[in-house]
mmCIF file of C-alpha atoms and ligand atoms in Angstrom:
data_model
loop_
_atom_site.group_PDB
_atom_site.id
_atom_site.type_symbol
_atom_site.label_atom_id
_atom_site.label_comp_id
_atom_site.label_asym_id
_atom_site.label_seq_id
_atom_site.Cartn_x
_atom_site.Cartn_y
_atom_site.Cartn_z
ATOM 1 C CA MET A 1 -4.102 0.655 -9.555
ATOM 2 C CA ILE A 2 -0.502 0.033 -9.569
ATOM 3 C CA ALA A 3 1.855 1.660 -6.774
ATOM 4 C CA PRO A 4 5.446 1.002 -7.476
ATOM 5 C CA SER A 5 7.450 0.853 -4.371
ATOM 6 C CA ILE A 6 10.263 2.918 -4.123
ATOM 7 C CA LEU A 7 12.128 0.831 -1.649
ATOM 8 C CA ALA A 8 13.577 -0.950 -4.801
ATOM 9 C CA ALA A 9 14.494 2.455 -6.433
ATOM 10 C CA ASP A 10 17.691 4.265 -6.317
ATOM 11 C CA PHE A 11 17.528 6.299 -3.470
ATOM 12 C CA ALA A 12 19.983 8.831 -4.700
ATOM 13 C CA ARG A 13 17.778 9.664 -7.601
ATOM 14 C CA LEU A 14 14.309 9.524 -6.194
ATOM 15 C CA ALA A 15 12.788 12.451 -8.312
ATOM 16 C CA ASP A 16 14.163 10.568 -11.620
ATOM 17 C CA GLU A 17 12.905 7.537 -10.244
ATOM 18 C CA ALA A 18 9.315 8.870 -9.925
ATOM 19 C CA ALA A 19 9.428 10.312 -13.294
ATOM 20 C CA ALA A 20 10.272 6.848 -14.662
ATOM 21 C CA VAL A 21 6.800 5.571 -13.842
ATOM 22 C CA SER A 22 4.733 8.673 -13.987
ATOM 23 C CA GLY A 23 2.491 9.519 -16.907
ATOM 24 C CA PRO A 24 -0.959 8.579 -18.413
ATOM 25 C CA ALA A 25 -0.119 4.893 -18.376
ATOM 26 C CA GLY A 26 2.016 4.913 -15.509
ATOM 27 C CA ALA A 27 1.716 4.634 -11.738
ATOM 28 C CA ASP A 28 -1.472 5.417 -10.040
ATOM 29 C CA TRP A 29 0.415 5.787 -6.753
ATOM 30 C CA LEU A 30 3.914 6.028 -5.440
ATOM 31 C CA HIS A 31 4.531 3.720 -2.668
ATOM 32 C CA VAL A 32 7.004 4.911 0.014
ATOM 33 C CA ASP A 33 8.055 2.733 2.785
ATOM 34 C CA VAL A 34 8.830 4.283 6.006
ATOM 35 C CA MET A 35 10.914 2.063 8.544
ATOM 36 C CA ASP A 36 12.314 3.018 11.708
ATOM 37 C CA ALA A 37 14.509 0.219 12.846
ATOM 38 C CA HIS A 38 11.982 -0.423 15.927
ATOM 39 C CA PHE A 39 8.729 -1.657 14.468
ATOM 40 C CA VAL A 40 10.819 -3.520 11.577
ATOM 41 C CA PRO A 41 14.482 -4.529 11.567
ATOM 42 C CA ASN A 42 15.202 -1.947 8.853
ATOM 43 C CA LEU A 43 15.742 2.019 8.519
ATOM 44 C CA THR A 44 14.782 3.947 5.383
ATOM 45 C CA LEU A 45 13.684 7.344 5.030
ATOM 46 C CA GLY A 46 11.131 9.834 6.973
ATOM 47 C CA LEU A 47 9.289 12.792 6.858
ATOM 48 C CA PRO A 48 11.902 15.400 5.123
ATOM 49 C CA VAL A 49 12.266 12.787 2.221
ATOM 50 C CA VAL A 50 8.570 12.554 1.878
ATOM 51 C CA GLU A 51 8.018 16.071 1.899
ATOM 52 C CA ALA A 52 10.923 16.859 -0.877
ATOM 53 C CA LEU A 53 9.372 13.767 -3.017
ATOM 54 C CA ARG A 54 5.977 15.377 -2.834
ATOM 55 C CA LYS A 55 7.262 18.521 -4.544
ATOM 56 C CA ALA A 56 9.241 16.641 -7.218
ATOM 57 C CA THR A 57 6.497 14.242 -8.616
ATOM 58 C CA ASP A 58 2.832 14.452 -9.256
ATOM 59 C CA VAL A 59 2.152 11.088 -8.577
ATOM 60 C CA PRO A 60 0.066 10.795 -5.230
ATOM 61 C CA LEU A 61 2.264 9.366 -2.463
ATOM 62 C CA ASP A 62 1.197 6.140 -0.705
ATOM 63 C CA CYS A 63 3.057 6.360 2.734
ATOM 64 C CA HIS A 64 3.295 2.919 4.532
ATOM 65 C CA LEU A 65 4.432 3.446 7.910
ATOM 66 C CA MET A 66 6.285 0.488 9.499
ATOM 67 C CA ILE A 67 6.997 2.651 12.728
ATOM 68 C CA GLU A 68 6.175 2.454 16.546
ATOM 69 C CA ASP A 69 3.833 4.841 17.889
ATOM 70 C CA PRO A 70 2.252 5.786 14.551
ATOM 71 C CA ASP A 71 -0.532 7.819 16.627
ATOM 72 C CA ARG A 72 2.192 10.356 17.354
ATOM 73 C CA TRP A 73 3.972 10.500 14.029
ATOM 74 C CA ALA A 74 1.559 9.508 10.932
ATOM 75 C CA ILE A 75 -0.164 12.903 11.029
ATOM 76 C CA GLY A 76 2.917 14.536 10.015
ATOM 77 C CA TYR A 77 2.938 12.652 6.390
ATOM 78 C CA ALA A 78 -0.767 14.044 5.964
ATOM 79 C CA GLU A 79 0.503 17.603 6.577
ATOM 80 C CA VAL A 80 3.146 17.205 4.041
ATOM 81 C CA GLY A 81 0.649 16.111 1.398
ATOM 82 C CA ALA A 82 0.703 12.303 1.361
ATOM 83 C CA PHE A 83 -2.207 10.986 -0.307
ATOM 84 C CA ASN A 84 -2.787 7.892 1.552
ATOM 85 C CA VAL A 85 -1.002 7.318 5.044
ATOM 86 C CA THR A 86 -1.127 3.729 5.995
ATOM 87 C CA VAL A 87 -0.322 2.762 9.724
ATOM 88 C CA HIS A 88 0.206 -0.915 11.016
ATOM 89 C CA VAL A 89 -2.746 -2.097 13.436
ATOM 90 C CA GLU A 90 -0.161 -4.030 15.361
ATOM 91 C CA ALA A 91 1.344 -0.557 16.439
ATOM 92 C CA ALA A 92 -1.525 1.901 16.670
ATOM 93 C CA ARG A 93 -2.825 2.637 20.312
ATOM 94 C CA ASP A 94 -5.825 4.196 19.318
ATOM 95 C CA PRO A 95 -6.515 3.653 15.225
ATOM 96 C CA VAL A 96 -9.796 4.944 15.049
ATOM 97 C CA ALA A 97 -8.789 8.148 16.530
ATOM 98 C CA LEU A 98 -5.750 8.171 14.232
ATOM 99 C CA ALA A 99 -7.943 7.658 11.052
ATOM 100 C CA LYS A 100 -9.999 10.687 12.015
ATOM 101 C CA ASN A 101 -6.927 12.829 12.525
ATOM 102 C CA LEU A 102 -5.489 11.769 9.322
ATOM 103 C CA ARG A 103 -8.741 12.615 7.324
ATOM 104 C CA ALA A 104 -8.943 15.733 9.034
ATOM 105 C CA ALA A 105 -5.271 16.585 7.782
ATOM 106 C CA GLY A 106 -6.613 15.998 4.213
ATOM 107 C CA ALA A 107 -5.120 12.574 3.639
ATOM 108 C CA ARG A 108 -6.766 8.958 3.092
ATOM 109 C CA ALA A 109 -6.315 6.621 5.881
ATOM 110 C CA GLY A 110 -4.961 3.270 5.726
ATOM 111 C CA LEU A 111 -4.656 0.258 7.856
ATOM 112 C CA SER A 112 -2.023 -2.272 7.537
ATOM 113 C CA VAL A 113 -1.953 -5.958 8.833
ATOM 114 C CA LYS A 114 0.981 -8.060 8.759
ATOM 115 C CA PRO A 115 0.808 -11.825 7.441
ATOM 116 C CA GLY A 116 -0.013 -13.274 10.736
ATOM 117 C CA THR A 117 -2.468 -10.622 11.971
ATOM 118 C CA PRO A 118 -6.081 -11.799 11.505
ATOM 119 C CA LEU A 119 -8.619 -9.280 10.165
ATOM 120 C CA GLU A 120 -11.655 -10.173 12.124
ATOM 121 C CA PRO A 121 -10.832 -8.582 15.396
ATOM 122 C CA HIS A 122 -10.303 -5.173 13.503
ATOM 123 C CA LEU A 123 -13.332 -5.287 11.040
ATOM 124 C CA GLU A 124 -15.073 -2.461 13.335
ATOM 125 C CA THR A 125 -11.717 -0.146 13.159
ATOM 126 C CA LEU A 126 -11.701 -0.756 9.445
ATOM 127 C CA ARG A 127 -15.150 1.111 9.084
ATOM 128 C CA HIS A 128 -13.241 4.498 9.760
ATOM 129 C CA TYR A 129 -10.442 3.471 6.945
ATOM 130 C CA ASP A 130 -10.131 4.155 3.442
ATOM 131 C CA THR A 131 -7.542 1.500 2.489
ATOM 132 C CA LEU A 132 -6.743 -1.748 3.872
ATOM 133 C CA LEU A 133 -2.991 -2.994 3.232
ATOM 134 C CA VAL A 134 -2.605 -6.495 3.373
ATOM 135 C CA MET A 135 0.843 -7.357 3.921
ATOM 136 C CA SER A 136 1.965 -10.651 1.635
ATOM 137 C CA VAL A 137 5.387 -10.684 3.174
ATOM 138 C CA GLU A 138 6.915 -9.926 6.554
ATOM 139 C CA PRO A 139 7.363 -6.223 6.468
ATOM 140 C CA GLY A 140 11.014 -4.859 6.691
ATOM 141 C CA PHE A 141 12.642 -5.786 3.291
ATOM 142 C CA GLY A 142 11.728 -5.747 -0.596
ATOM 143 C CA GLY A 143 12.380 -8.762 -2.654
ATOM 144 C CA GLN A 144 10.888 -11.442 -0.630
ATOM 145 C CA SER A 145 8.658 -14.138 -1.656
ATOM 146 C CA PHE A 146 4.850 -13.666 -1.882
ATOM 147 C CA ILE A 147 2.915 -15.660 1.040
ATOM 148 C CA PRO A 148 -0.145 -16.847 -0.666
ATOM 149 C CA GLU A 149 -2.049 -17.903 2.565
ATOM 150 C CA VAL A 150 -2.907 -13.938 3.030
ATOM 151 C CA LEU A 151 -5.181 -13.888 0.110
ATOM 152 C CA GLU A 152 -7.840 -15.264 2.330
ATOM 153 C CA LYS A 153 -7.807 -11.989 3.903
ATOM 154 C CA VAL A 154 -8.147 -10.366 0.642
ATOM 155 C CA ARG A 155 -11.084 -12.506 -0.274
ATOM 156 C CA THR A 156 -12.745 -11.571 3.296
ATOM 157 C CA ALA A 157 -12.255 -8.106 2.581
ATOM 158 C CA ARG A 158 -13.405 -8.197 -0.956
ATOM 159 C CA ARG A 159 -16.702 -9.857 0.082
ATOM 160 C CA LEU A 160 -17.215 -7.168 2.779
ATOM 161 C CA VAL A 161 -16.788 -4.385 0.187
ATOM 162 C CA ASP A 162 -18.708 -5.974 -2.344
ATOM 163 C CA THR A 163 -21.679 -6.545 0.055
ATOM 164 C CA GLY A 164 -21.495 -2.949 1.327
ATOM 165 C CA HIS A 165 -20.217 -3.777 4.717
ATOM 166 C CA LEU A 166 -16.709 -1.896 4.315
ATOM 167 C CA THR A 167 -15.740 0.897 1.949
ATOM 168 C CA VAL A 168 -12.060 0.075 1.843
ATOM 169 C CA LEU A 169 -10.108 -0.132 -1.181
ATOM 170 C CA VAL A 170 -7.816 -3.270 -0.953
ATOM 171 C CA GLU A 171 -4.388 -3.119 -1.528
ATOM 172 C CA ILE A 172 -1.807 -5.837 -1.299
ATOM 173 C CA ASP A 173 2.213 -5.345 -0.571
ATOM 174 C CA GLY A 174 5.053 -7.759 -0.804
ATOM 175 C CA GLY A 175 6.233 -10.250 -3.522
ATOM 176 C CA ILE A 176 3.896 -9.071 -6.308
ATOM 177 C CA ASN A 177 5.370 -9.560 -9.727
ATOM 178 C CA THR A 178 4.252 -11.578 -13.147
ATOM 179 C CA ASP A 179 4.098 -14.657 -11.229
ATOM 180 C CA THR A 180 1.895 -13.571 -8.224
ATOM 181 C CA VAL A 181 -0.288 -10.526 -9.482
ATOM 182 C CA GLU A 182 -2.721 -12.779 -11.081
ATOM 183 C CA ALA A 183 -3.664 -14.829 -8.226
ATOM 184 C CA ALA A 184 -3.933 -11.611 -6.086
ATOM 185 C CA ALA A 185 -6.205 -9.939 -8.685
ATOM 186 C CA GLU A 186 -8.508 -13.125 -8.615
ATOM 187 C CA ALA A 187 -8.931 -12.924 -4.935
ATOM 188 C CA GLY A 188 -10.017 -9.063 -5.281
ATOM 189 C CA VAL A 189 -7.027 -6.761 -4.937
ATOM 190 C CA ASP A 190 -7.795 -3.260 -6.065
ATOM 191 C CA CYS A 191 -4.187 -1.738 -5.584
ATOM 192 C CA PHE A 192 -0.951 -3.540 -6.190
ATOM 193 C CA VAL A 193 2.441 -2.568 -4.512
ATOM 194 C CA ALA A 194 5.256 -3.608 -6.571
ATOM 195 C CA GLY A 195 8.856 -2.852 -5.821
ATOM 196 C CA SER A 196 11.654 -4.961 -7.241
ATOM 197 C CA ALA A 197 9.389 -6.132 -10.191
ATOM 198 C CA VAL A 198 9.031 -2.537 -11.094
ATOM 199 C CA TYR A 199 12.258 -0.831 -10.445
ATOM 200 C CA GLY A 200 14.400 -4.243 -11.040
ATOM 201 C CA ALA A 201 13.234 -4.036 -14.519
ATOM 202 C CA ASP A 202 15.336 -2.349 -17.402
ATOM 203 C CA ASP A 203 12.185 -0.268 -18.010
ATOM 204 C CA PRO A 204 10.009 0.619 -14.969
ATOM 205 C CA GLY A 205 7.385 2.269 -16.721
ATOM 206 C CA ARG A 206 6.848 -0.650 -19.210
ATOM 207 C CA ALA A 207 6.817 -2.958 -16.033
ATOM 208 C CA VAL A 208 3.874 -0.999 -14.561
ATOM 209 C CA ARG A 209 1.994 -1.456 -17.689
ATOM 210 C CA ALA A 210 2.617 -5.100 -18.058
ATOM 211 C CA LEU A 211 1.424 -5.605 -14.591
ATOM 212 C CA ARG A 212 -1.782 -3.425 -15.137
ATOM 213 C CA ASP A 213 -2.266 -5.323 -18.431
ATOM 214 C CA GLN A 214 -1.825 -8.826 -16.584
ATOM 215 C CA VAL A 215 -4.472 -7.695 -13.926
ATOM 216 C CA ARG A 216 -6.961 -6.694 -16.412
ATOM 217 C CA ARG A 217 -6.924 -9.742 -18.676
ATOM 218 C CA THR A 218 -7.083 -11.899 -15.249
ATOM 219 C CA THR A 219 -10.250 -10.008 -14.138
ATOM 220 C CA PRO A 220 -12.167 -8.781 -17.313
ATOM 221 C CA ASP A 221 -15.229 -8.592 -15.175
ATOM 222 C CA ARG A 222 -14.320 -6.143 -12.686
ATOM 223 C CA ASP A 223 -14.938 -2.559 -13.573
ATOM 224 C CA TRP A 224 -11.461 -0.860 -12.993
ATOM 225 C CA LYS A 225 -12.694 2.605 -13.315
ATOM 226 C CA ASP A 226 -14.267 2.209 -10.275
ATOM 227 C CA ALA A 227 -11.582 0.715 -8.170
HETATM 228 C C1 LIG B 301 8.258 -4.332 2.592
HETATM 229 C C2 LIG B 301 7.580 -3.214 1.859
HETATM 230 C C3 LIG B 301 7.004 -3.524 0.674
HETATM 231 C C4 LIG B 301 8.382 -3.656 -0.605
HETATM 232 C C5 LIG B 301 7.830 -4.448 -1.533
HETATM 233 O O1 LIG B 301 8.027 -4.187 3.959
HETATM 234 O O2 LIG B 301 6.470 -2.907 2.720
HETATM 235 O O3 LIG B 301 6.711 -2.017 -0.052
HETATM 236 O O4 LIG B 301 8.834 -2.594 -0.876
HETATM 237 O O5 LIG B 301 8.719 -4.598 -2.422
HETATM 238 P P1 LIG B 301 8.791 -6.108 -3.361
HETATM 239 O O6 LIG B 301 7.520 -5.722 -4.371
HETATM 240 O O7 LIG B 301 9.930 -6.299 -4.035
HETATM 241 O O8 LIG B 301 8.374 -7.245 -2.301
HETATM 242 ZN ZN1 LIG B 302 5.087 -1.104 1.611
#
């Protein structure tokens, strides 16, 4: 699965930018980075924009909340129809209750870890989640360089999923482009977030297809229909 990040899109033309990657061979999810200038040193968009975007596109919205107090704010994104709502484990006070609330509101629940956050202390918590978002840059800005060390966490998660100990979809976010996507695919990623590699391209739709083709070529033995 490919999830273009609209952080690299033109914020004045979000509906058009969503349309540029939608369609049969297009984006599986649209990744929406919500930043509050507290959890990360950047400010992007919030609930009203997500609600408007939800009405403007059929592509399922993958909301990545880089905010403090997600226990209070995340539920709103599920209520306006986000498909997947991801919170940061470093910010959540009661991530198990939060996952239950997100699911009860009709969304999938995602848990994200920053590059320096280990997975092991959170494995029990992850049993309550649908997606694991492994950050491969420090959250806050697009266009940064991929941190290859995080792939160890991807391999761990892949192993736990393949052996039936976890049921999360493994997502990676940050610095994904034609140079880095193969290593991520080999490590076992299911869903690739790409901002500048998609919206920095002349043809964002074609960039999505190129990334997906590259992933399929790299991992011909994986059954991507089930991912
Ligand atoms: C960074 C965001 C990413 C960002 C990725 O904090 O979470 O989703 O948009 O952008 P690229 O693909 O340019 O690294
Ligand atoms: Zn993100």
